[in-house]
Coordinates of C-alpha atoms in Angstrom, one line a residue:
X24 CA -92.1 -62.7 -23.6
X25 CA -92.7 -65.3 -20.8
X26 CA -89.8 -65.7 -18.4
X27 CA -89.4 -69.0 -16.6
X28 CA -87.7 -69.5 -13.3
X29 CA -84.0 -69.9 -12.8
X30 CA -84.3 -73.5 -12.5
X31 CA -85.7 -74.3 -15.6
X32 CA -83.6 -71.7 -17.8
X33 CA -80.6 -73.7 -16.4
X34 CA -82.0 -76.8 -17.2
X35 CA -83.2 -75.6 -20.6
X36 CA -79.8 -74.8 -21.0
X37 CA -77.5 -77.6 -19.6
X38 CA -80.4 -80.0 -21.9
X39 CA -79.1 -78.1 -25.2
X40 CA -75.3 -77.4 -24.4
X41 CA -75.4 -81.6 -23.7
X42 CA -77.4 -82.2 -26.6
X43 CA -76.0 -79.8 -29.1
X44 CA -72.3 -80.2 -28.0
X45 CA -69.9 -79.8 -31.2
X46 CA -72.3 -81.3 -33.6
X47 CA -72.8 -79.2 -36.8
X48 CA -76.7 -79.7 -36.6
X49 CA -78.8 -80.0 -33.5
X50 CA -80.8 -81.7 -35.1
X51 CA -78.2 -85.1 -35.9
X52 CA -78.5 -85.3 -32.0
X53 CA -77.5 -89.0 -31.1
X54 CA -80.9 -90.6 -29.6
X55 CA -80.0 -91.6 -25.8
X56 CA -82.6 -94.2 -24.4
X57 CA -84.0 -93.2 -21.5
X58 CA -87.1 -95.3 -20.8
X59 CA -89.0 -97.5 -23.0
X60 CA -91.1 -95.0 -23.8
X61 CA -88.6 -92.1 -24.2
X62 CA -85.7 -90.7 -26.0
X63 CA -83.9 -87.6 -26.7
X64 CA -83.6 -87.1 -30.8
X65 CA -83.2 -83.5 -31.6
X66 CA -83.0 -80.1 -30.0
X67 CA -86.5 -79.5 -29.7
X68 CA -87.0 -82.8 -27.8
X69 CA -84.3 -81.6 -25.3
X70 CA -86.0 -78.2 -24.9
X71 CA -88.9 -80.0 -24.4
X72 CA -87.9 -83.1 -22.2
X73 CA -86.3 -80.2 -20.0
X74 CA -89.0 -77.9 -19.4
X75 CA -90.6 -81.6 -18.3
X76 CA -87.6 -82.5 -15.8
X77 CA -87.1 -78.8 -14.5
X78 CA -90.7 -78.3 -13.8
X79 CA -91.4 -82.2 -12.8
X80 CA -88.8 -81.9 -9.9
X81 CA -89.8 -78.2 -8.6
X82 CA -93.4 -79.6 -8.4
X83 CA -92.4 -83.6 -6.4
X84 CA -90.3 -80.7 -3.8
X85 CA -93.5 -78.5 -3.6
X86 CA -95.3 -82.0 -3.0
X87 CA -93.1 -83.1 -0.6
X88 CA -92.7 -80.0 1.5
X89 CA -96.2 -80.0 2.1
X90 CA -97.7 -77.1 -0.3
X91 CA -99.7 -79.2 -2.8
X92 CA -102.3 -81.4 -1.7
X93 CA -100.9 -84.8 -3.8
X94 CA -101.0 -87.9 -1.5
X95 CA -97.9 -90.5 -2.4
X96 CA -100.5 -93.1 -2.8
X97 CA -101.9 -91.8 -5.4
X98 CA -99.1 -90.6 -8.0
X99 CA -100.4 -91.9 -11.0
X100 CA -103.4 -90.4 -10.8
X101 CA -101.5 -86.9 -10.1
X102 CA -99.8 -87.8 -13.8
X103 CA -103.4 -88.7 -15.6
X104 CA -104.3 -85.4 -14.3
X105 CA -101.8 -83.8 -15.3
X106 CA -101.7 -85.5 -19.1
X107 CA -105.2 -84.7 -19.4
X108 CA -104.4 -81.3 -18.3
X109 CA -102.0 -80.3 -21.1
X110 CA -103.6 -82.3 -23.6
X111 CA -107.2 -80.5 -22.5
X112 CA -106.1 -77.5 -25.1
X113 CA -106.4 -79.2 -28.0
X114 CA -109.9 -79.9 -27.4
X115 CA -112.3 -76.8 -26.2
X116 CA -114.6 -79.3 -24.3
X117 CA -112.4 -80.6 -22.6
X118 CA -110.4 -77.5 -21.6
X119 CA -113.9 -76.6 -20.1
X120 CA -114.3 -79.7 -18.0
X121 CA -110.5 -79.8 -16.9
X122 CA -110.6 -76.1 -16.0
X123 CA -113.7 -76.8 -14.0
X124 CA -111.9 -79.5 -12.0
X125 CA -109.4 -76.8 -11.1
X126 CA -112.0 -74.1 -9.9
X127 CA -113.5 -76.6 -7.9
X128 CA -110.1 -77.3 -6.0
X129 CA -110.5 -73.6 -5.7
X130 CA -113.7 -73.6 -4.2
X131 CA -112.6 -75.8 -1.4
X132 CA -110.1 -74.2 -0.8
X133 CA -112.2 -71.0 -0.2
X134 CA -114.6 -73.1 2.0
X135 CA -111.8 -74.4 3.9
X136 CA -110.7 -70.6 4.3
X137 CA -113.6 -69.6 5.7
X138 CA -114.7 -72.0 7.7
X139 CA -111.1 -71.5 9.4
X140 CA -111.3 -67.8 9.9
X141 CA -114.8 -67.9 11.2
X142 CA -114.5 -70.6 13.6
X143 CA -112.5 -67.8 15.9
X144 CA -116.3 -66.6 17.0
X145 CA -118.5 -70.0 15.6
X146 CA -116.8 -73.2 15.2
X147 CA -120.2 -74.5 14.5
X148 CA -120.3 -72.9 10.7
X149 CA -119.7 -74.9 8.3
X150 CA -120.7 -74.7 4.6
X151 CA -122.5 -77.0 3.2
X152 CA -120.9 -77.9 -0.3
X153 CA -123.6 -79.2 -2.1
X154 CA -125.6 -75.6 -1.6
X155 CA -122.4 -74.0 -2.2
X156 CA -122.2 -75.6 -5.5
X157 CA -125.7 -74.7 -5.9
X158 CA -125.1 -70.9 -5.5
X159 CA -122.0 -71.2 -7.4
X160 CA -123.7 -72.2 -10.4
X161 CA -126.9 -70.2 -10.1
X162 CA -124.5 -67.2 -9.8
X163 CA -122.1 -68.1 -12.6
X164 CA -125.4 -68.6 -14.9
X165 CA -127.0 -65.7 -13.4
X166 CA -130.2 -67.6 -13.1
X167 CA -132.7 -68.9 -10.3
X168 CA -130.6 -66.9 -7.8
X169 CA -132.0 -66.8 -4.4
X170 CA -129.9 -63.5 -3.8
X171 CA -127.6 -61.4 -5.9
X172 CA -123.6 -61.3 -5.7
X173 CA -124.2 -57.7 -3.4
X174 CA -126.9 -59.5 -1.3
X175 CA -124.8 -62.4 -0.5
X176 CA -121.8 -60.2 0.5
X177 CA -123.9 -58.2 2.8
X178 CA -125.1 -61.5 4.4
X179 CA -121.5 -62.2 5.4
X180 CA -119.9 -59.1 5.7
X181 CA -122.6 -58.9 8.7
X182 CA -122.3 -62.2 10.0
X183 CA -119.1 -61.4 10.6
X184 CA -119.8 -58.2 12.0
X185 CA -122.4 -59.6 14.3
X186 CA -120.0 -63.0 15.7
X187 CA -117.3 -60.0 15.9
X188 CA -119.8 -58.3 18.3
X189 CA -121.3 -61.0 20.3
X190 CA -117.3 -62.2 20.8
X191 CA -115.9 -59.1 21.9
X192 CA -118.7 -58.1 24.0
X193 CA -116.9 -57.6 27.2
X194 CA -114.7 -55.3 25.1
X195 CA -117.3 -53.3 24.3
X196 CA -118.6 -52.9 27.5
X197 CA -115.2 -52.2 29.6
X198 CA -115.0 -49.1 27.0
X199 CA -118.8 -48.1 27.5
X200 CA -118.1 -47.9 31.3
X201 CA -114.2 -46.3 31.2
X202 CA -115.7 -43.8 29.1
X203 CA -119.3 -43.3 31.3
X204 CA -116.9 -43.2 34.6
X205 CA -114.1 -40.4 32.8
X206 CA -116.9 -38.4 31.7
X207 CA -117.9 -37.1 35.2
X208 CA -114.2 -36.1 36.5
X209 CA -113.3 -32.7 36.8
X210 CA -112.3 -31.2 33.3
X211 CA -113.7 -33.8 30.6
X212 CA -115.0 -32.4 27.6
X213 CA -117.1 -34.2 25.4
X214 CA -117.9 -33.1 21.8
X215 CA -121.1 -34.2 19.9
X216 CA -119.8 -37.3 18.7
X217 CA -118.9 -38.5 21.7
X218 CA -114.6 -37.9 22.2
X219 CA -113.6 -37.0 25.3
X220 CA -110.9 -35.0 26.0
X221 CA -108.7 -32.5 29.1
X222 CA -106.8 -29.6 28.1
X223 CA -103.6 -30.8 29.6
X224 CA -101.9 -27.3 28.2
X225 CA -104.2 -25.2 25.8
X226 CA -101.9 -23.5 23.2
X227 CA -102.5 -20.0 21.7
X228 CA -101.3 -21.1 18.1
X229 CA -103.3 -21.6 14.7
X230 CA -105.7 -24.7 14.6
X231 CA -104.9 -27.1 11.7
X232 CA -107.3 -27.8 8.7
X233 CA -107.7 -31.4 6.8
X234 CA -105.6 -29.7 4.0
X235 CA -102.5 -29.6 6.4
X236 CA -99.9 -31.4 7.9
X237 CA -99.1 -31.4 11.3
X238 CA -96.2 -32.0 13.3
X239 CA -97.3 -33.9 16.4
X240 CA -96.0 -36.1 19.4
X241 CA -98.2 -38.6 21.2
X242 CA -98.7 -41.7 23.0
X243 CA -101.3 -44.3 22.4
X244 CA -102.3 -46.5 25.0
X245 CA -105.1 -48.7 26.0
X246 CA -107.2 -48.6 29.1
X247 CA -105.6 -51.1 31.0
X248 CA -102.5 -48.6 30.7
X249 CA -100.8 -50.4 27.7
X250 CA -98.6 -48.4 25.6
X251 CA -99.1 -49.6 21.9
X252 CA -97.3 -46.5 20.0
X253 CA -95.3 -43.7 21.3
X254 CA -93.3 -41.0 19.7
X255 CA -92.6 -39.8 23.3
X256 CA -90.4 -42.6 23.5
X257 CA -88.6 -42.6 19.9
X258 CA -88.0 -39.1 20.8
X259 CA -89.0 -37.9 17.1
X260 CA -92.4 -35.9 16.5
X261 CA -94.1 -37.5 13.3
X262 CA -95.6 -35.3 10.8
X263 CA -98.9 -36.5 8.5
X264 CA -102.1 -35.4 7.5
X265 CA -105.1 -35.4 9.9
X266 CA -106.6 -37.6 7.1
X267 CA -104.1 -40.3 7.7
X268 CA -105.4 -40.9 11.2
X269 CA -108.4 -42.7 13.1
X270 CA -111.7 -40.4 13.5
X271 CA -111.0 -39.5 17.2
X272 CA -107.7 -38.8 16.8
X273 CA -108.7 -36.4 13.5
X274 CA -111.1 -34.6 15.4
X275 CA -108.9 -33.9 17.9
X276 CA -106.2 -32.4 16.0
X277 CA -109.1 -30.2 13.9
X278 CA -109.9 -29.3 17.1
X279 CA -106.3 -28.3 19.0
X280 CA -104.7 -25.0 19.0
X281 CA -100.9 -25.1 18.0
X282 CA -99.1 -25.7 21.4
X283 CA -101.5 -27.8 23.2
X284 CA -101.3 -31.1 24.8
X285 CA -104.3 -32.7 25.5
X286 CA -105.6 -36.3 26.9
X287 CA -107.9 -38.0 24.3
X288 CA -110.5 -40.7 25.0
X289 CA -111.9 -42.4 21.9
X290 CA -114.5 -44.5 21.5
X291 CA -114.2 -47.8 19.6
X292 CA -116.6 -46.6 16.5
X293 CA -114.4 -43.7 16.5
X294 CA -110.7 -45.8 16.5
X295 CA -110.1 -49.2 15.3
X296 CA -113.7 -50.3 15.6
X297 CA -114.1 -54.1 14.9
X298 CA -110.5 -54.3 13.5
X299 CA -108.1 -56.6 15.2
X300 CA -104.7 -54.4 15.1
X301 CA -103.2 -57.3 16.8
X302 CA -102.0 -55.3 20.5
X303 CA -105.2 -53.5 19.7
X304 CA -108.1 -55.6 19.7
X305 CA -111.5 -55.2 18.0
X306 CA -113.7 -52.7 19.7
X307 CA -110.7 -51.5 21.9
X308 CA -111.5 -48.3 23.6
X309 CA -108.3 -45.7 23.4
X310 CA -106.4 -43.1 25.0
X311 CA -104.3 -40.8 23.0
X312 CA -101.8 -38.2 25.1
X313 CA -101.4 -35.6 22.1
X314 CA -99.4 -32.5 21.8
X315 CA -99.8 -30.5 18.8
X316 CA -96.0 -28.8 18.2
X317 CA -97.2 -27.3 14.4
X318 CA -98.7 -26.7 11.1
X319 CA -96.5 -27.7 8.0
X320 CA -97.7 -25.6 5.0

């Protein structure tokens, strides 16, 4: 069964209990004029008329707070809209067409959307909304497509990738040299993917498998010396799965007797890579401090 809001069931209901009041049929409702075009006969035109109000007034406080795009000016064409709307059902065509209208309020919404979130790297890309139209309507008919649905995802997945890149540059570089300067002191390791790591304290314990959980303190900071998470400082070891971490930090714990402590340094493709984790920025190189207290069966 459809529920409506609180608002309207309270309309819906102070409408009735008004109209209905001690009358022995709804229905023998006195008519109260309330335009020239409207008035209130029965119980169904109250249950009707107040779905209109209850709905009518939530949407003139959405207009006016801002959240739906309906210029004062222009009101009465808001209303034909909306009459043609509700009537549209009635008549498949027309359904179609007034559907359409909405999807392409959609649409522009969606261009909007992206033309916002890419304009952090290019503010010079900006779609073009006849040839997105175009594409819209070769892909929705599946014919004279200049590139599939998985072709055109690819195209912007990379885009972004590549703006991401060229923007965080200097990121990506401060890491590449951290991590080509830590290399050469005393006591580095490096394993074949490239993590770095000292054995702070080397335990003599059990090393943990995927399958486990372990019980672990640490501290995460970035290379500027910016703590972003510590346990160390909550003063409560967190346990999880090495599954549940980043790739360095995994390979780390796989690697770890129980009891060590250990200095990590991570490489961006192996943390957060080009995700913003808002303290953590895209391609951040990290440093984990990471003591390994146990394995929980």
């Amino acid at each position: 069964m459809k529920q409506y809001s609180f608002l309207a069931a309270m309309a819906i209901a102070a409408m009735v209990a008004t109209s209905c009041g001690n009358n022995e049929k709804a229905e023998e409702v006195k008519a109260v004029p309330l335009s020239e075009k409207t008035t209130i006969s029965n119980r169904l035109d109250s249950v009707s008329y107040a779905l209109g109000v209850s709905m009518g007034e939530n949407m003139n406080m959405q207009v006016q707070m801002g959240r739906l795009p309906v210029d004062s000016a222009f009101v009465d064409d808001f209303i034909k809209g909306v009459s043609e709307g509700m009537n549209a059902s009635a008549d498949k065509k027309r359904e179609a067409y007034v559907y359409g209208l909405q999807i392409g309020q959609y649409l522009t919404q969606q261009k909007e959307g992206f033309e916002n979130e890419i304009a952090q790297f290019d503010s010079t890309i900006v779609a073009n909304p006849e040839k997105m139209l175009t594409g819209f309507v070769n892909g929705f008919k599946k014919k004279d497509q200049a590139m599939t649905a998985e072709d055109a995802g690819t195209f912007l997945n990379n885009l972004f990738k590549t703006l991401q890149e060229k923007s965080s540059a200097g990121v990506i570089e401060e890491g590449k040299a951290f991590l080509a300067a830590k290399e050469k002191e005393d006591g580095i390791q490096k394993t074949q993917s490239g993590l770095l790591y000292k054995v702070v304290k080397q335990g003599n314990g059990a090393r943990a498998k995927e399958s486990d959980k372990v019980k672990v303190h640490y501290e995460g900071r970035l290379i500027d010396g910016t703590v972003f998470d510590s346990s160390l400082e909550r003063g409560e070891p967190v346990v999880f799965s090495p599954n549940g971490v980043i790739p360095g930090f995994k390979e780390a714990l796989l690697l770890m007797p129980v009891g060590s402590e250990w200095e990590v340094y991570i490489p961006q493709n192996l943390a957060y890579g080009e995700r913003d984790m808002g303290q953590i920025k895209p391609y951040s190189t990290l440093i984990f401090k990471i003591q390994l207290l146990g394995i929980e069966k």
